[in-house]
Amino acid sequence: MMRLEQGGVFVLTGAGISAESGIPTFRDANGLWENHAIEDVASPEGFERDPWLVWRFYSERRAGALPCLPNAAHRSLAASEAVMGDRLAVFTQNVDHLHEAAGSTRLAHVHGELWRNRCSDRRCPTPSVMDKRSYASLAEVPRCAACGALMRPDIVWFGEEPRALDDAAAALERCGTFVAVGTSGLVWPVAGFVTHLRRTRPEVATIYVGLMPPSNAKVFSDVRLGRATEVLPPLLRQLTG
Ligand code: OAD
């Protein structure tokens, strides 16, 4: 449960905030999806069809992300939290742990976490477990300690419900400023956060920070183009007061 204080800052982050740490985005040139059919590696049906293809993809993601370090944009969010406490909440679509590594704690991973596994049988109540390993074959992939089903990455795939949506909805009701960083605005329902705000609370400032205008740029009241590491820290200093 993450409660944002009335008038606080709601921050939504996407792949663009981790790009300068060396983690590829999804939809830019050389992005993650360029060489993969999304439905093959990021859907429950894809996992059922070919669990090894999926595990190979996420094993590569894990190995690639392991040495990456938080950048100035992640650090500026953690520094703002230290000052603002529950007047700041970060909802990230990223499955990496760079926000935590920078020191953020008021954080929700709406699309799951790269370093966790969960049981692939959705009826099994066994909680997810931490796992940083990459696998070289399906035979190495662990099975659920409770029911024996194959474990899967704890990622929210297409067709699955994002996490913490109730907290996000409550925070959208309370926020005084909304900031989105490095997200193309194409994946729903998260892309709808800013649309919802514009419709229900048009007085709230909605600021986009990123390299290029996102697909939903016209919904934002302010679009600030540039690298997250250059544009976000001064913006947060301004908002922190
Ligand atoms: P995308 O790859 O769709 O968009 C990344 C955005 O970051 C683009 O708009 C870039 O212009 C911008 N960008 C790139 N480098 C940047 C930098 N240095 N500074 C600022 N902005 C930069 O990534 P997301 O919108 O996060 O879901 O993707 C949303 C979801 O789609 C992901 O969470 C993932 C994917 O399917 C799952 O895996 C469940």
GROMACS .gro file of N, CA, C and O and ligand atoms in nm, residues 14-16 19-20 25-28 33 58 93-94 111 155-158 182-185 187 208-212 226-228, ligand 1:
model
  163
   14GLY      N    1   0.937   0.493  -1.721
   14GLY     CA    2   0.940   0.388  -1.822
   14GLY      C    3   1.083   0.359  -1.862
   14GLY      O    4   1.178   0.412  -1.802
   15ALA      N    5   1.098   0.278  -1.964
   15ALA     CA    6   1.229   0.227  -2.003
   15ALA      C    7   1.331   0.338  -2.028
   15ALA      O    8   1.451   0.318  -2.007
   16GLY      N    9   1.284   0.457  -2.069
   16GLY     CA   10   1.377   0.566  -2.101
   16GLY      C   11   1.461   0.610  -1.982
   16GLY      O   12   1.573   0.658  -2.000
   19ALA      N   13   1.765   0.385  -1.975
   19ALA     CA   14   1.843   0.373  -2.099
   19ALA      C   15   1.989   0.417  -2.078
   19ALA      O   16   2.082   0.351  -2.125
   20GLU      N   17   2.008   0.528  -2.005
   20GLU     CA   18   2.145   0.578  -1.985
   20GLU      C   19   2.224   0.495  -1.885
   20GLU      O   20   2.344   0.515  -1.867
   25THR      N   21   1.573   0.008  -2.426
   25THR     CA   22   1.429   0.033  -2.419
   25THR      C   23   1.359  -0.074  -2.505
   25THR      O   24   1.424  -0.162  -2.562
   26PHE      N   25   1.228  -0.066  -2.514
   26PHE     CA   26   1.153  -0.166  -2.590
   26PHE      C   27   1.132  -0.126  -2.735
   26PHE      O   28   1.140  -0.208  -2.825
   27ARG      N   29   1.103   0.004  -2.758
   27ARG     CA   30   1.055   0.043  -2.891
   27ARG      C   31   1.146   0.135  -2.968
   27ARG      O   32   1.114   0.174  -3.079
   28ASP      N   33   1.261   0.174  -2.914
   28ASP     CA   34   1.354   0.256  -2.990
   28ASP      C   35   1.428   0.165  -3.090
   28ASP      O   36   1.416   0.043  -3.083
   33TRP      N   37   1.211  -0.521  -2.843
   33TRP     CA   38   1.109  -0.593  -2.922
   33TRP      C   39   1.150  -0.609  -3.067
   33TRP      O   40   1.089  -0.682  -3.142
   58TYR      N   41   1.443  -1.380  -2.104
   58TYR     CA   42   1.458  -1.314  -1.973
   58TYR      C   43   1.593  -1.344  -1.909
   58TYR      O   44   1.644  -1.263  -1.831
   93GLN      N   45   0.716   0.129  -1.473
   93GLN     CA   46   0.684   0.017  -1.563
   93GLN      C   47   0.807  -0.071  -1.579
   93GLN      O   48   0.801  -0.174  -1.644
   94ASN      N   49   0.920  -0.027  -1.523
   94ASN     CA   50   1.045  -0.100  -1.544
   94ASN      C   51   1.054  -0.221  -1.451
   94ASN      O   52   1.015  -0.214  -1.334
  111HIS      N   53   0.468  -0.344  -1.369
  111HIS     CA   54   0.485  -0.452  -1.466
  111HIS      C   55   0.570  -0.567  -1.413
  111HIS      O   56   0.624  -0.645  -1.492
  155ILE      N   57   0.699  -1.130  -1.428
  155ILE     CA   58   0.678  -1.012  -1.513
  155ILE      C   59   0.529  -1.009  -1.549
  155ILE      O   60   0.470  -1.116  -1.570
  156VAL      N   61   0.472  -0.890  -1.557
  156VAL     CA   62   0.333  -0.878  -1.603
  156VAL      C   63   0.335  -0.880  -1.756
  156VAL      O   64   0.390  -0.790  -1.818
  157TRP      N   65   0.278  -0.984  -1.814
  157TRP     CA   66   0.281  -0.998  -1.959
  157TRP      C   67   0.154  -0.941  -2.022
  157TRP      O   68   0.056  -0.911  -1.952
  158PHE      N   69   0.156  -0.931  -2.154
  158PHE     CA   70   0.037  -0.882  -2.224
  158PHE      C   71  -0.080  -0.976  -2.195
  158PHE      O   72  -0.063  -1.097  -2.191
  182GLY      N   73   1.034   0.906  -1.979
  182GLY     CA   74   1.085   0.799  -2.067
  182GLY      C   75   0.990   0.686  -2.093
  182GLY      O   76   1.028   0.570  -2.081
  183THR      N   77   0.867   0.717  -2.131
  183THR     CA   78   0.773   0.610  -2.167
  183THR      C   79   0.697   0.652  -2.292
  183THR      O   80   0.655   0.767  -2.305
  184SER      N   81   0.682   0.557  -2.385
  184SER     CA   82   0.625   0.591  -2.516
  184SER      C   83   0.474   0.611  -2.512
  184SER      O   84   0.414   0.652  -2.612
  185GLY      N   85   0.410   0.580  -2.399
  185GLY     CA   86   0.267   0.605  -2.386
  185GLY      C   87   0.181   0.513  -2.471
  185GLY      O   88   0.069   0.547  -2.508
  187VAL      N   89   0.144   0.158  -2.392
  187VAL     CA   90   0.097   0.037  -2.324
  187VAL      C   91  -0.006   0.073  -2.216
  187VAL      O   92   0.023   0.147  -2.122
  208TYR      N   93   0.577   1.576  -1.918
  208TYR     CA   94   0.649   1.462  -1.977
  208TYR      C   95   0.796   1.498  -1.992
  208TYR      O   96   0.830   1.606  -2.042
  209VAL      N   97   0.882   1.405  -1.952
  209VAL     CA   98   1.027   1.420  -1.968
  209VAL      C   99   1.078   1.303  -2.051
  209VAL      O  100   1.058   1.187  -2.015
  210GLY      N  101   1.141   1.332  -2.165
  210GLY     CA  102   1.195   1.221  -2.245
  210GLY      C  103   1.261   1.272  -2.371
  210GLY      O  104   1.252   1.390  -2.404
  211LEU      N  105   1.325   1.181  -2.443
  211LEU     CA  106   1.400   1.219  -2.563
  211LEU      C  107   1.312   1.271  -2.674
  211LEU      O  108   1.349   1.364  -2.745
  212MET      N  109   1.196   1.204  -2.692
  212MET     CA  110   1.107   1.241  -2.802
  212MET      C  111   0.965   1.255  -2.748
  212MET      O  112   0.934   1.196  -2.645
  226GLY      N  113   1.452   1.589  -2.376
  226GLY     CA  114   1.593   1.576  -2.341
  226GLY      C  115   1.616   1.446  -2.269
  226GLY      O  116   1.523   1.367  -2.247
  227ARG      N  117   1.741   1.423  -2.235
  227ARG     CA  118   1.775   1.301  -2.162
  227ARG      C  119   1.720   1.309  -2.020
  227ARG      O  120   1.727   1.415  -1.957
  228ALA      N  121   1.677   1.194  -1.969
  228ALA     CA  122   1.624   1.190  -1.832
  228ALA      C  123   1.727   1.243  -1.733
  228ALA      O  124   1.693   1.316  -1.640
  242OAD     P1  125   0.938   0.221  -2.467
  242OAD     O1  126   1.059   0.151  -2.519
  242OAD     O2  127   0.810   0.200  -2.539
  242OAD     O3  128   0.965   0.379  -2.465
  242OAD     C1  129   1.083   0.431  -2.410
  242OAD     C2  130   1.078   0.583  -2.422
  242OAD     O4  131   1.194   0.635  -2.359
  242OAD     C3  132   1.077   0.635  -2.565
  242OAD     O5  133   0.971   0.727  -2.580
  242OAD     C4  134   1.212   0.706  -2.580
  242OAD     O6  135   1.204   0.824  -2.658
  242OAD     C5  136   1.246   0.740  -2.438
  242OAD     N1  137   1.391   0.748  -2.409
  242OAD     C6  138   1.493   0.676  -2.462
  242OAD     N2  139   1.610   0.712  -2.407
  242OAD     C7  140   1.584   0.811  -2.317
  242OAD     C8  141   1.663   0.890  -2.228
  242OAD     N3  142   1.797   0.876  -2.217
  242OAD     N4  143   1.601   0.983  -2.151
  242OAD     C9  144   1.465   1.000  -2.159
  242OAD     N5  145   1.386   0.929  -2.242
  242OAD    C10  146   1.443   0.836  -2.320
  242OAD     O7  147   0.927   0.185  -2.312
  242OAD     P2  148   0.800   0.195  -2.212
  242OAD     O8  149   0.707   0.304  -2.253
  242OAD     O9  150   0.855   0.195  -2.075
  242OAD    O10  151   0.619  -0.402  -2.053
  242OAD    O11  152   0.731   0.056  -2.239
  242OAD    C11  153   0.614   0.022  -2.169
  242OAD    C12  154   0.607  -0.128  -2.155
  242OAD    O12  155   0.615  -0.190  -2.283
  242OAD    C13  156   0.721  -0.188  -2.078
  242OAD    O13  157   0.703  -0.179  -1.939
  242OAD    C14  158   0.722  -0.330  -2.123
  242OAD    C15  159   0.687  -0.313  -2.270
  242OAD    O14  160   0.605  -0.410  -2.322
  242OAD    C16  161   0.645  -0.527  -2.009
  242OAD    O15  162   0.749  -0.586  -2.028
  242OAD    C17  163   0.533  -0.586  -1.933
   0.00000   0.00000   0.00000
